[in-house]
Coordinates of N, CA and C in Angstrom, one line a residue:
Q25 N 58.5 47.2 124.3 CA 57.3 47.7 124.3 C 56.5 48.8 124.9
V26 N 56.0 49.7 124.8 CA 55.0 50.2 125.7 C 53.6 50.8 125.4
Q27 N 53.0 50.4 126.3 CA 51.5 50.8 125.5 C 51.2 52.3 126.5
L28 N 50.4 53.0 125.8 CA 50.0 54.2 126.4 C 48.3 54.6 126.1
V29 N 48.0 54.8 127.4 CA 46.3 55.5 127.5 C 46.2 56.5 128.2
E30 N 45.5 57.6 127.5 CA 45.3 58.6 127.9 C 43.7 58.7 128.5
S31 N 43.4 59.7 129.2 CA 42.6 60.2 129.9 C 42.0 61.5 130.8
G32 N 40.9 61.8 130.8 CA 40.8 63.3 131.0 C 40.0 64.1 130.5
G33 N 40.0 63.9 129.3 CA 39.9 64.6 128.2 C 38.3 65.3 128.6
G34 N 37.3 66.2 128.0 CA 36.4 66.4 128.2 C 35.4 67.8 128.0
L35 N 34.6 68.0 128.1 CA 33.7 69.1 127.7 C 34.2 70.0 128.9
V36 N 34.8 71.6 128.6 CA 35.0 72.7 129.6 C 35.1 74.1 128.9
Q37 N 34.0 74.8 129.9 CA 34.0 75.8 128.9 C 35.8 76.8 129.1
A38 N 35.7 78.2 128.3 CA 36.7 78.9 128.3 C 37.1 79.1 129.3
G39 N 38.4 79.2 130.0 CA 38.8 79.8 131.3 C 39.0 78.7 132.0
G40 N 38.4 77.6 132.0 CA 38.2 76.1 132.5 C 40.0 75.7 133.2
S41 N 40.1 74.1 133.4 CA 40.8 73.3 133.4 C 40.8 71.7 133.3
L42 N 41.7 71.4 133.0 CA 41.5 69.9 132.6 C 43.2 69.4 133.2
R43 N 42.8 68.2 133.5 CA 44.5 67.4 133.8 C 43.9 66.1 133.1
L44 N 45.0 65.7 132.2 CA 45.0 64.5 131.3 C 46.2 63.7 131.9
S45 N 46.0 62.3 132.1 CA 46.8 61.9 132.4 C 47.2 60.6 131.3
C46 N 48.4 59.8 131.6 CA 49.0 58.8 130.2 C 49.5 58.5 131.0
A47 N 49.0 57.3 130.9 CA 49.4 56.0 131.6 C 50.2 55.0 131.2
A48 N 51.3 54.7 131.8 CA 52.2 53.6 130.3 C 51.9 52.1 131.1
S49 N 52.3 51.3 130.3 CA 52.8 49.9 130.7 C 54.3 49.9 131.3
G50 N 54.6 49.2 131.4 CA 56.1 48.6 130.9 C 56.7 49.4 132.6
R51 N 57.7 48.3 132.7 CA 58.5 48.5 134.0 C 59.4 49.7 133.5
T52 N 60.4 49.9 132.5 CA 61.0 50.8 132.4 C 60.7 52.2 132.0
F53 N 59.7 52.7 131.9 CA 58.9 53.6 131.7 C 59.9 54.8 132.2
S54 N 60.7 54.8 133.0 CA 61.2 56.0 133.4 C 62.3 56.3 132.2
K55 N 62.5 55.4 131.5 CA 63.9 56.1 130.6 C 63.1 56.0 129.2
Y56 N 62.1 56.7 129.3 CA 61.5 57.2 127.9 C 60.7 58.6 128.3
A57 N 61.4 59.4 127.0 CA 60.6 60.8 127.1 C 59.3 60.8 126.6
V58 N 58.5 61.7 126.9 CA 57.5 61.9 126.3 C 56.7 62.8 125.9
G59 N 55.8 63.0 125.2 CA 55.6 64.1 124.3 C 54.1 64.1 124.4
W60 N 52.8 65.0 124.8 CA 51.9 65.5 124.6 C 51.8 66.6 123.0
F61 N 50.4 65.7 122.5 CA 50.3 65.8 121.0 C 48.5 66.5 120.7
R62 N 48.5 67.6 119.7 CA 47.3 67.5 119.7 C 46.8 67.5 118.1
Q63 N 45.4 67.3 118.0 CA 45.4 67.6 116.4 C 43.6 68.0 116.4
G64 N 43.5 69.1 116.0 CA 42.4 70.1 115.4 C 41.7 69.4 114.0
L65 N 40.3 70.0 114.2 CA 39.8 69.1 112.8 C 40.6 69.9 112.5
G66 N 41.0 68.9 111.1 CA 41.2 69.8 109.6 C 43.1 69.9 109.9
K67 N 43.3 70.0 111.0 CA 45.1 70.3 111.1 C 45.8 69.4 111.4
E68 N 47.1 69.3 111.3 CA 48.2 68.9 111.2 C 48.1 69.2 113.1
R69 N 49.0 67.8 112.9 CA 49.1 67.1 114.5 C 50.0 67.6 115.2
E70 N 50.1 68.7 116.3 CA 51.2 69.4 116.5 C 51.9 69.0 117.5
V71 N 53.0 69.7 118.2 CA 53.2 69.5 119.9 C 52.7 70.1 120.8
V72 N 52.3 69.8 121.5 CA 52.2 70.9 123.0 C 53.2 71.0 124.1
A73 N 53.8 69.8 124.5 CA 54.7 69.7 125.3 C 55.4 68.7 125.2
S74 N 56.8 68.4 125.8 CA 57.5 67.0 126.2 C 58.0 67.4 127.2
I75 N 58.8 66.1 127.9 CA 59.0 66.3 129.4 C 60.3 65.1 129.0
N76 N 61.3 65.3 129.6 CA 62.9 64.6 129.8 C 61.9 63.2 130.2
W77 N 62.9 62.5 130.9 CA 63.0 61.2 131.4 C 62.7 61.5 132.8
S78 N 63.8 62.3 133.1 CA 63.4 62.3 134.7 C 61.9 63.6 135.2
G79 N 62.6 64.3 133.9 CA 61.2 65.2 134.9 C 61.8 66.3 135.0
G80 N 63.0 67.2 135.0 CA 63.9 67.7 135.0 C 63.5 68.7 133.9
S81 N 63.1 68.5 132.7 CA 63.2 69.3 131.4 C 62.2 69.2 130.8
T82 N 61.7 70.2 130.3 CA 60.4 70.3 129.5 C 60.2 71.5 128.4
Y83 N 59.5 70.8 127.7 CA 59.4 72.2 126.3 C 58.0 72.6 126.5
Y84 N 57.9 73.4 125.6 CA 56.2 73.8 125.8 C 56.3 74.7 124.4
T85 N 55.2 74.4 123.3 CA 54.8 75.1 122.5 C 54.7 76.5 122.8
D86 N 54.6 77.4 122.6 CA 54.7 79.0 122.6 C 53.0 79.5 123.1
S87 N 52.4 78.4 122.6 CA 50.9 78.9 122.3 C 49.9 78.4 123.8
V88 N 50.7 77.5 124.3 CA 50.5 77.3 125.6 C 51.3 77.4 126.8
K89 N 52.5 78.1 126.7 CA 53.5 78.6 128.1 C 52.9 79.3 128.7
G90 N 53.0 79.2 130.0 CA 52.1 79.7 131.5 C 50.4 79.6 131.6
R91 N 50.2 78.4 130.7 CA 49.1 78.0 131.0 C 48.6 76.5 131.1
F92 N 49.6 76.0 130.6 CA 49.8 74.3 130.3 C 51.1 73.8 131.2
T93 N 51.2 72.8 131.8 CA 52.0 72.1 132.9 C 52.5 70.2 132.5
V94 N 53.4 70.2 132.0 CA 53.8 68.8 131.8 C 54.5 68.3 133.2
F95 N 54.4 67.1 134.0 CA 55.1 66.5 134.8 C 55.3 65.0 134.8
R96 N 55.6 64.8 135.3 CA 55.5 63.1 135.8 C 55.9 62.3 136.9
D97 N 54.7 61.2 136.9 CA 55.1 60.3 138.2 C 56.0 59.0 137.8
N98 N 57.0 58.7 137.6 CA 57.8 57.6 137.1 C 57.5 56.2 137.9
A99 N 56.9 56.4 139.2 CA 56.5 55.8 140.3 C 55.0 55.1 140.3
K100 N 54.3 56.0 139.2 CA 53.2 55.6 138.7 C 53.2 54.9 137.2
N101 N 53.9 55.3 136.3 CA 54.0 55.6 135.2 C 53.6 56.4 134.2
T102 N 53.2 57.2 135.0 CA 52.0 58.4 134.3 C 53.0 59.8 133.9
V103 N 52.2 60.5 133.0 CA 52.7 61.7 133.0 C 51.5 62.3 132.8
Y104 N 51.5 63.4 133.4 CA 50.6 64.3 133.3 C 49.9 65.6 132.4
L105 N 48.8 66.2 131.8 CA 49.1 67.7 131.1 C 48.0 68.3 132.0
Q106 N 48.5 69.3 132.8 CA 47.3 69.8 133.7 C 47.3 71.6 132.8
M107 N 46.5 71.5 132.3 CA 45.4 72.7 131.4 C 44.9 73.8 131.9
N108 N 45.2 75.1 132.0 CA 44.6 76.1 132.6 C 44.2 77.5 131.6
S109 N 43.2 77.9 132.4 CA 42.6 78.9 130.7 C 42.6 78.5 129.8
L110 N 42.0 77.7 129.7 CA 41.3 76.6 128.6 C 40.9 78.1 127.3
K111 N 41.0 77.7 126.5 CA 40.6 78.7 125.1 C 39.8 77.7 124.1
P112 N 38.9 78.3 123.0 CA 37.9 77.8 122.1 C 38.8 76.8 121.4
E113 N 40.2 77.9 121.0 CA 41.7 77.2 120.2 C 42.0 76.0 120.5
D114 N 42.3 75.9 122.0 CA 43.1 74.2 122.4 C 42.2 72.9 122.2
T115 N 40.7 73.5 121.4 CA 40.3 71.9 121.7 C 41.1 71.1 120.3
A116 N 40.4 69.7 120.6 CA 41.3 68.8 119.9 C 41.4 67.6 120.3
V117 N 42.4 66.5 119.4 CA 42.4 65.0 120.3 C 43.6 65.4 120.3
Y118 N 44.1 65.1 121.9 CA 45.3 65.2 122.8 C 45.9 63.6 122.4
Y119 N 47.0 63.3 122.4 CA 47.7 62.4 122.2 C 49.0 62.3 122.9
C120 N 49.2 61.5 123.8 CA 51.2 61.1 124.8 C 51.8 60.1 123.5
A121 N 52.8 60.6 123.7 CA 53.6 59.9 122.7 C 55.0 59.2 123.7
A122 N 55.8 58.3 123.7 CA 56.8 57.9 123.9 C 58.0 57.5 123.1
R123 N 58.8 58.0 123.8 CA 60.2 57.2 122.9 C 61.7 56.7 123.6
Y124 N 62.5 56.1 123.8 CA 63.5 55.9 124.7 C 64.2 56.5 124.2
G125 N 64.7 57.2 125.6 CA 65.6 58.5 125.4 C 65.7 59.3 126.6
T126 N 66.5 60.3 126.8 CA 66.6 60.9 128.3 C 66.1 62.6 128.0
S127 N 66.5 63.1 126.8 CA 66.1 64.0 126.6 C 64.3 64.4 125.9
W128 N 63.7 65.9 125.5 CA 62.6 65.6 125.6 C 62.8 66.0 124.1
Y129 N 61.9 66.0 123.1 CA 61.6 66.0 121.6 C 60.2 66.6 121.1
P130 N 60.5 67.3 120.5 CA 59.0 68.4 120.2 C 58.7 67.5 118.7
N131 N 59.2 67.2 118.1 CA 58.4 66.9 116.6 C 57.8 64.7 116.9
P132 N 56.4 65.1 116.1 CA 55.9 64.2 116.1 C 56.4 62.2 115.8
S133 N 57.2 62.7 114.7 CA 58.2 62.0 114.0 C 59.5 61.3 114.8
Q134 N 59.1 62.0 116.4 CA 60.7 61.4 116.6 C 60.3 60.2 118.0
Y135 N 58.7 60.5 117.8 CA 57.8 59.1 119.1 C 58.0 58.1 117.9
D136 N 57.8 56.6 119.1 CA 57.8 55.4 118.7 C 56.0 54.8 119.3
Y137 N 56.1 54.9 120.6 CA 54.8 55.2 120.6 C 53.4 55.4 120.9
W138 N 52.1 55.5 120.8 CA 51.4 56.5 120.5 C 50.3 56.3 121.5
G139 N 49.8 57.0 122.5 CA 48.0 56.4 122.7 C 47.0 56.6 121.7
Q140 N 45.9 56.2 122.0 CA 44.7 56.2 121.4 C 43.7 57.7 121.0
G141 N 44.5 58.4 122.1 CA 44.2 60.2 122.3 C 42.6 60.3 122.8
T142 N 42.4 61.4 123.8 CA 41.2 62.0 124.1 C 40.9 63.2 123.7
Q143 N 39.9 63.4 123.5 CA 39.1 64.7 123.2 C 39.4 65.7 124.0
V144 N 39.3 66.8 124.3 CA 39.5 68.0 124.5 C 38.4 69.2 123.7
T145 N 37.2 69.7 124.5 CA 36.3 70.6 124.0 C 36.4 71.3 124.7
V146 N 36.7 73.4 124.2 CA 36.6 73.7 125.0 C 35.6 75.0 124.3
S147 N 34.3 75.1 124.9 CA 33.3 76.0 124.7 C 33.5 77.8 125.0
S148 N 32.8 78.6 123.9 CA 33.3 79.3 124.7 C 32.3 80.7 124.9

């Protein structure tokens, strides 16, 4: 069982930066892949980024490539999403999710554990 808690969301102007954190309980978090997802108002949940168990392999959706970076510190049981050059269209509730396994996974249905979400609002 893994419990996830996101933090770091907030209101930022376009072009600004935020760093989201996903803190996990459990001693075996290093054996879990983690994904970051977002859901805008009236939109479906979509993948933003995903990272494998070691941090050595990552996936990004096209719209955030070059602007967002996902990385992890397994010693701290935490995965981060560094978001730079934010745009109004990045506004959404951001969720982290975890599943047991070594690879990264791009689909929400592939994840077993979810955090409560954190709101990111980018003003123009």
